[in-house]
Amino acid sequence: MLLLRVASRRAVAASRRHLTVAVTGEVLLRGAARRAVAAASRRDLTVAVTGASGYVGSYITEELLKRGHEVRALVRGCDTNKEKAAHLQALPGADRLTLVDGGDLGVKGSFEAGLAGADAVVHAAATVVIGRDPSIASAAVDGVENVLSSLPSTCKTFVLTSSIAAVISLDKASLTFDESDWNDYSSLKNGDAYGFGKTRAERRARDHCKNINFVALHPGIVLGPVMTKPHTKASPVFVRNLLLPKPILNPNSAHFVDVRDVAAAHCIAVERASELDGGRFVLCNDETCASVNPVSLGKVAAEACPEYEYTADPLLPPWKFAIGKALSHVPVLGPRVMTEYERRVFEARTTLSNARAKNELGLTFRPHADTVADTVRGCVQLGIAHRRA
Ligand SMILES: NC(=O)c1ccc[n+]([C@@H]2O[C@H](COP(=O)([O-])OP(=O)(O)OC[C@H]3O[C@@H](n4cnc5c(N)ncnc54)[C@H](OP(=O)(O)O)[C@@H]3O)[C@@H](O)[C@H]2O)c1
């Protein structure tokens, strides 16, 4: 973080020298200087996005196009399955979009063609599943290794879509976290392959990117509008299941963020990469920095969009959790019923700070209720729910 502060001071100082307008006051000068840095590097970048047709990747792609960049969107199988990236081709500014079929996290060299010529790479592809399967971790760790080893010489910036799973470490005495925290608790053994993989992948990328800019972004659970039906089965599934209705996964603490704010953060990271180099940023809306149980989404949705019906049934009600927890201590068999990680995650009350993202990225997070309402509307538009009779 010290490095970040020094780099940031240097960038601001450099841009001050080029300011030609007279401004009064230090605060105004800093704001103008920061905007000057951003403007100088904006709208002329070629940015490659891995996982571009996924939920988060699609909104990053949309925002990059909106801001005038050229985008190389890596989408596995898009040559044979035209539907998979049709929503990207329909985006405003898609004349600046190049679709590339390729980039498999498990296949060495498969990213090379897609990343060719990029000024910046946003690595959003991952197996986004919470569980103990080692393949979840290897998609993150081997995957980032594959992408890093294929970065072209033109690439000056690597932006990693990490997760709060690489920040929150459930073994800590205080469960209040910010960017100074690393998840050194999660492991394959205790059952959190996702958190383990995301943490290792970030460390690997940070080590690799010594001569280019590196920024890691750490979103909470991402909600908001959706472009396709598969998007509703990514993290918006928390809201989709309220509507269907199906039980919802109910860790004791969840932290949510709007997909549009996540996309904006990625673009800011790309555009102000030299100033932000080395930074990590927790992305979480203000209301859910404090611990929120996903079951509460039912109430938020009902208040924001009362015209639809919601059922907020927990996947793991307290009685089931109590049985699972008791059995989890039984030698050998126990972890098959409930892993140590699951035991902790269904009990922990975590708190996050999003101050750095607000202060250094200049983000204003959307209100949680608006995000939930837009998730509902997105699901409804795709025919997943209907108005109350
Ligand atoms: N959604 C959240 O709540 C959340 C929160 C924090 C961080 N994140 C991070 O955000 C990123 C995107 O997640 P998401 O929610 O957008 O998930 P998603 O909708 O499932 O998208 C994942 C993307 O990764 C691609 N992918 C998966 N396995 C791959 C493989 N073996 N090789 C190449 N590409 C592969 C998928 O492509 P295919 O369609 O070809 O499989 C898809 O484009 C991930 O890095 C995730 O860890 C997400």
PDB file of C-alpha atoms in Angstrom, residues 185-339:
ATOM      1  CA  TYR A 185      -7.214 -19.665   6.243  1.00  0.00           C
ATOM      2  CA  SER A 186      -8.960 -21.330   3.300  1.00  0.00           C
ATOM      3  CA  SER A 187      -7.512 -24.587   2.013  1.00  0.00           C
ATOM      4  CA  LEU A 188      -8.536 -27.659   0.068  1.00  0.00           C
ATOM      5  CA  LYS A 189      -8.448 -29.556   3.339  1.00  0.00           C
ATOM      6  CA  ASN A 190     -10.909 -27.325   5.186  1.00  0.00           C
ATOM      7  CA  GLY A 191     -13.233 -27.263   2.201  1.00  0.00           C
ATOM      8  CA  ASP A 192     -12.904 -23.808   0.608  1.00  0.00           C
ATOM      9  CA  ALA A 193     -11.303 -24.439  -2.772  1.00  0.00           C
ATOM     10  CA  TYR A 194     -12.671 -21.159  -4.135  1.00  0.00           C
ATOM     11  CA  GLY A 195     -11.179 -18.872  -1.459  1.00  0.00           C
ATOM     12  CA  PHE A 196      -7.946 -20.853  -1.529  1.00  0.00           C
ATOM     13  CA  GLY A 197      -7.688 -20.583  -5.320  1.00  0.00           C
ATOM     14  CA  LYS A 198      -8.569 -16.881  -5.481  1.00  0.00           C
ATOM     15  CA  THR A 199      -5.963 -16.032  -2.829  1.00  0.00           C
ATOM     16  CA  ARG A 200      -3.205 -18.050  -4.476  1.00  0.00           C
ATOM     17  CA  ALA A 201      -4.052 -16.702  -7.918  1.00  0.00           C
ATOM     18  CA  GLU A 202      -3.785 -13.132  -6.691  1.00  0.00           C
ATOM     19  CA  ARG A 203      -0.425 -13.758  -5.035  1.00  0.00           C
ATOM     20  CA  ARG A 204       0.839 -15.409  -8.224  1.00  0.00           C
ATOM     21  CA  ALA A 205      -0.322 -12.535 -10.414  1.00  0.00           C
ATOM     22  CA  ARG A 206       1.118  -9.912  -8.050  1.00  0.00           C
ATOM     23  CA  ASP A 207       4.507 -11.659  -8.130  1.00  0.00           C
ATOM     24  CA  HIS A 208       4.461 -11.970 -11.898  1.00  0.00           C
ATOM     25  CA  CYS A 209       3.499  -8.374 -12.659  1.00  0.00           C
ATOM     26  CA  LYS A 210       6.711  -6.702 -11.504  1.00  0.00           C
ATOM     27  CA  ASN A 211       7.224  -4.775 -14.731  1.00  0.00           C
ATOM     28  CA  ILE A 212       3.651  -3.987 -15.612  1.00  0.00           C
ATOM     29  CA  ASN A 213       0.804  -2.406 -13.655  1.00  0.00           C
ATOM     30  CA  PHE A 214      -1.243  -4.729 -11.487  1.00  0.00           C
ATOM     31  CA  VAL A 215      -4.587  -4.038  -9.813  1.00  0.00           C
ATOM     32  CA  ALA A 216      -6.770  -6.576  -7.974  1.00  0.00           C
ATOM     33  CA  LEU A 217     -10.475  -6.011  -7.427  1.00  0.00           C
ATOM     34  CA  HIS A 218     -12.394  -7.837  -4.711  1.00  0.00           C
ATOM     35  CA  PRO A 219     -16.152  -7.804  -5.233  1.00  0.00           C
ATOM     36  CA  GLY A 220     -18.690  -9.135  -2.780  1.00  0.00           C
ATOM     37  CA  ILE A 221     -21.613 -11.135  -4.179  1.00  0.00           C
ATOM     38  CA  VAL A 222     -22.526  -9.443  -7.441  1.00  0.00           C
ATOM     39  CA  LEU A 223     -26.157  -8.563  -8.191  1.00  0.00           C
ATOM     40  CA  GLY A 224     -27.899  -6.152 -10.544  1.00  0.00           C
ATOM     41  CA  PRO A 225     -29.253  -6.226 -14.075  1.00  0.00           C
ATOM     42  CA  VAL A 226     -28.613  -9.285 -16.235  1.00  0.00           C
ATOM     43  CA  MET A 227     -28.157  -9.650 -19.991  1.00  0.00           C
ATOM     44  CA  THR A 228     -28.851 -13.368 -20.474  1.00  0.00           C
ATOM     45  CA  LYS A 229     -30.536 -16.318 -18.766  1.00  0.00           C
ATOM     46  CA  PRO A 230     -27.176 -17.887 -17.840  1.00  0.00           C
ATOM     47  CA  HIS A 231     -26.386 -14.662 -15.945  1.00  0.00           C
ATOM     48  CA  THR A 232     -29.383 -15.290 -13.689  1.00  0.00           C
ATOM     49  CA  LYS A 233     -27.754 -18.578 -12.712  1.00  0.00           C
ATOM     50  CA  ALA A 234     -24.516 -16.853 -11.700  1.00  0.00           C
ATOM     51  CA  SER A 235     -24.623 -14.810  -8.457  1.00  0.00           C
ATOM     52  CA  PRO A 236     -28.025 -13.249  -9.290  1.00  0.00           C
ATOM     53  CA  VAL A 237     -29.316 -16.736  -8.454  1.00  0.00           C
ATOM     54  CA  PHE A 238     -29.814 -15.399  -4.918  1.00  0.00           C
ATOM     55  CA  VAL A 239     -32.600 -13.194  -6.264  1.00  0.00           C
ATOM     56  CA  ARG A 240     -33.744 -15.598  -8.999  1.00  0.00           C
ATOM     57  CA  ASN A 241     -34.429 -18.207  -6.323  1.00  0.00           C
ATOM     58  CA  LEU A 242     -36.629 -15.774  -4.371  1.00  0.00           C
ATOM     59  CA  LEU A 243     -38.802 -15.510  -7.467  1.00  0.00           C
ATOM     60  CA  LEU A 244     -38.963 -19.134  -8.603  1.00  0.00           C
ATOM     61  CA  PRO A 245     -39.181 -19.894  -5.620  1.00  0.00           C
ATOM     62  CA  LYS A 246     -36.264 -22.091  -4.601  1.00  0.00           C
ATOM     63  CA  PRO A 247     -34.291 -22.174  -1.343  1.00  0.00           C
ATOM     64  CA  ILE A 248     -31.417 -19.723  -1.153  1.00  0.00           C
ATOM     65  CA  LEU A 249     -27.921 -20.351   0.115  1.00  0.00           C
ATOM     66  CA  ASN A 250     -27.757 -18.676   3.511  1.00  0.00           C
ATOM     67  CA  PRO A 251     -24.270 -18.096   4.884  1.00  0.00           C
ATOM     68  CA  ASN A 252     -24.565 -16.019   8.045  1.00  0.00           C
ATOM     69  CA  SER A 253     -22.845 -13.068   6.385  1.00  0.00           C
ATOM     70  CA  ALA A 254     -23.026 -11.942   2.810  1.00  0.00           C
ATOM     71  CA  HIS A 255     -21.820  -8.702   1.264  1.00  0.00           C
ATOM     72  CA  PHE A 256     -23.348  -7.525  -2.011  1.00  0.00           C
ATOM     73  CA  VAL A 257     -22.298  -5.160  -4.782  1.00  0.00           C
ATOM     74  CA  ASP A 258     -23.841  -3.935  -8.024  1.00  0.00           C
ATOM     75  CA  VAL A 259     -22.440  -5.402 -11.253  1.00  0.00           C
ATOM     76  CA  ARG A 260     -22.308  -1.898 -12.796  1.00  0.00           C
ATOM     77  CA  ASP A 261     -20.125  -0.662  -9.933  1.00  0.00           C
ATOM     78  CA  VAL A 262     -17.883  -3.700 -10.346  1.00  0.00           C
ATOM     79  CA  ALA A 263     -17.596  -2.961 -14.073  1.00  0.00           C
ATOM     80  CA  ALA A 264     -16.814   0.711 -13.411  1.00  0.00           C
ATOM     81  CA  ALA A 265     -14.098  -0.284 -10.939  1.00  0.00           C
ATOM     82  CA  HIS A 266     -12.445  -2.490 -13.584  1.00  0.00           C
ATOM     83  CA  CYS A 267     -12.463   0.322 -16.126  1.00  0.00           C
ATOM     84  CA  ILE A 268     -11.019   2.788 -13.607  1.00  0.00           C
ATOM     85  CA  ALA A 269      -8.312   0.245 -12.806  1.00  0.00           C
ATOM     86  CA  VAL A 270      -7.467  -0.077 -16.512  1.00  0.00           C
ATOM     87  CA  GLU A 271      -7.529   3.657 -17.157  1.00  0.00           C
ATOM     88  CA  ARG A 272      -5.594   4.765 -14.061  1.00  0.00           C
ATOM     89  CA  ALA A 273      -3.384   1.685 -13.856  1.00  0.00           C
ATOM     90  CA  SER A 274      -0.047   3.397 -13.257  1.00  0.00           C
ATOM     91  CA  GLU A 275      -1.507   5.488 -10.443  1.00  0.00           C
ATOM     92  CA  LEU A 276      -3.252   2.481  -8.867  1.00  0.00           C
ATOM     93  CA  ASP A 277      -0.465  -0.032  -9.476  1.00  0.00           C
ATOM     94  CA  GLY A 278      -0.231  -2.629  -6.716  1.00  0.00           C
ATOM     95  CA  GLY A 279      -3.646  -1.760  -5.293  1.00  0.00           C
ATOM     96  CA  ARG A 280      -6.338  -4.075  -3.983  1.00  0.00           C
ATOM     97  CA  PHE A 281      -9.891  -2.817  -3.672  1.00  0.00           C
ATOM     98  CA  VAL A 282     -12.825  -4.309  -1.790  1.00  0.00           C
ATOM     99  CA  LEU A 283     -16.037  -3.690  -3.741  1.00  0.00           C
ATOM    100  CA  CYS A 284     -19.147  -3.808  -1.626  1.00  0.00           C
ATOM    101  CA  ASN A 285     -22.126  -1.530  -1.340  1.00  0.00           C
ATOM    102  CA  ASP A 286     -22.425   0.596   1.806  1.00  0.00           C
ATOM    103  CA  GLU A 287     -25.421  -1.133   3.389  1.00  0.00           C
ATOM    104  CA  THR A 288     -23.939  -4.613   3.150  1.00  0.00           C
ATOM    105  CA  CYS A 289     -20.450  -3.807   4.447  1.00  0.00           C
ATOM    106  CA  ALA A 290     -22.029  -4.923   7.702  1.00  0.00           C
ATOM    107  CA  SER A 291     -23.032  -8.550   7.827  1.00  0.00           C
ATOM    108  CA  VAL A 292     -26.245  -9.388   5.912  1.00  0.00           C
ATOM    109  CA  ASN A 293     -27.909 -12.793   5.701  1.00  0.00           C
ATOM    110  CA  PRO A 294     -29.083 -13.492   2.121  1.00  0.00           C
ATOM    111  CA  VAL A 295     -32.519 -14.447   3.474  1.00  0.00           C
ATOM    112  CA  SER A 296     -33.017 -10.696   4.059  1.00  0.00           C
ATOM    113  CA  LEU A 297     -32.987 -10.216   0.264  1.00  0.00           C
ATOM    114  CA  GLY A 298     -36.645 -11.319   0.306  1.00  0.00           C
ATOM    115  CA  LYS A 299     -37.640  -8.304   2.418  1.00  0.00           C
ATOM    116  CA  VAL A 300     -35.507  -5.864   0.385  1.00  0.00           C
ATOM    117  CA  ALA A 301     -37.005  -7.185  -2.871  1.00  0.00           C
ATOM    118  CA  ALA A 302     -40.584  -7.054  -1.540  1.00  0.00           C
ATOM    119  CA  GLU A 303     -40.145  -3.414  -0.509  1.00  0.00           C
ATOM    120  CA  ALA A 304     -38.397  -2.390  -3.728  1.00  0.00           C
ATOM    121  CA  CYS A 305     -40.654  -4.283  -6.174  1.00  0.00           C
ATOM    122  CA  PRO A 306     -43.913  -5.165  -4.367  1.00  0.00           C
ATOM    123  CA  GLU A 307     -45.596  -6.243  -7.605  1.00  0.00           C
ATOM    124  CA  TYR A 308     -43.864  -9.642  -7.491  1.00  0.00           C
ATOM    125  CA  GLU A 309     -44.024 -12.500  -5.032  1.00  0.00           C
ATOM    126  CA  TYR A 310     -40.972 -13.731  -3.141  1.00  0.00           C
ATOM    127  CA  THR A 311     -40.210 -16.712  -0.971  1.00  0.00           C
ATOM    128  CA  ALA A 312     -37.024 -16.538   1.078  1.00  0.00           C
ATOM    129  CA  ASP A 313     -36.447 -20.083   2.298  1.00  0.00           C
ATOM    130  CA  PRO A 314     -32.938 -20.804   3.589  1.00  0.00           C
ATOM    131  CA  LEU A 315     -31.182 -23.746   1.979  1.00  0.00           C
ATOM    132  CA  LEU A 316     -29.748 -24.641   5.359  1.00  0.00           C
ATOM    133  CA  PRO A 317     -32.315 -23.833   8.072  1.00  0.00           C
ATOM    134  CA  PRO A 318     -31.013 -23.658  11.679  1.00  0.00           C
ATOM    135  CA  TRP A 319     -32.117 -27.208  12.576  1.00  0.00           C
ATOM    136  CA  LYS A 320     -30.315 -28.716   9.563  1.00  0.00           C
ATOM    137  CA  PHE A 321     -27.218 -26.648  10.330  1.00  0.00           C
ATOM    138  CA  ALA A 322     -27.256 -27.858  13.954  1.00  0.00           C
ATOM    139  CA  ILE A 323     -27.342 -31.518  12.836  1.00  0.00           C
ATOM    140  CA  GLY A 324     -24.663 -30.960  10.168  1.00  0.00           C
ATOM    141  CA  LYS A 325     -22.438 -29.141  12.637  1.00  0.00           C
ATOM    142  CA  ALA A 326     -22.712 -31.910  15.212  1.00  0.00           C
ATOM    143  CA  LEU A 327     -21.969 -34.596  12.623  1.00  0.00           C
ATOM    144  CA  SER A 328     -19.083 -32.619  11.127  1.00  0.00           C
ATOM    145  CA  HIS A 329     -16.971 -33.423  14.181  1.00  0.00           C
ATOM    146  CA  VAL A 330     -17.270 -37.184  13.627  1.00  0.00           C
ATOM    147  CA  PRO A 331     -13.861 -38.460  12.439  1.00  0.00           C
ATOM    148  CA  VAL A 332     -13.530 -39.297   8.706  1.00  0.00           C
ATOM    149  CA  LEU A 333     -17.255 -39.138   7.915  1.00  0.00           C
ATOM    150  CA  GLY A 334     -17.787 -35.681   9.469  1.00  0.00           C
ATOM    151  CA  PRO A 335     -16.195 -33.486   6.778  1.00  0.00           C
ATOM    152  CA  ARG A 336     -18.320 -35.219   4.151  1.00  0.00           C
ATOM    153  CA  VAL A 337     -21.425 -34.008   5.902  1.00  0.00           C
ATOM    154  CA  MET A 338     -20.136 -30.494   6.570  1.00  0.00           C
ATOM    155  CA  THR A 339     -16.652 -29.096   6.049  1.00  0.00           C
TER     156      THR A 339
END
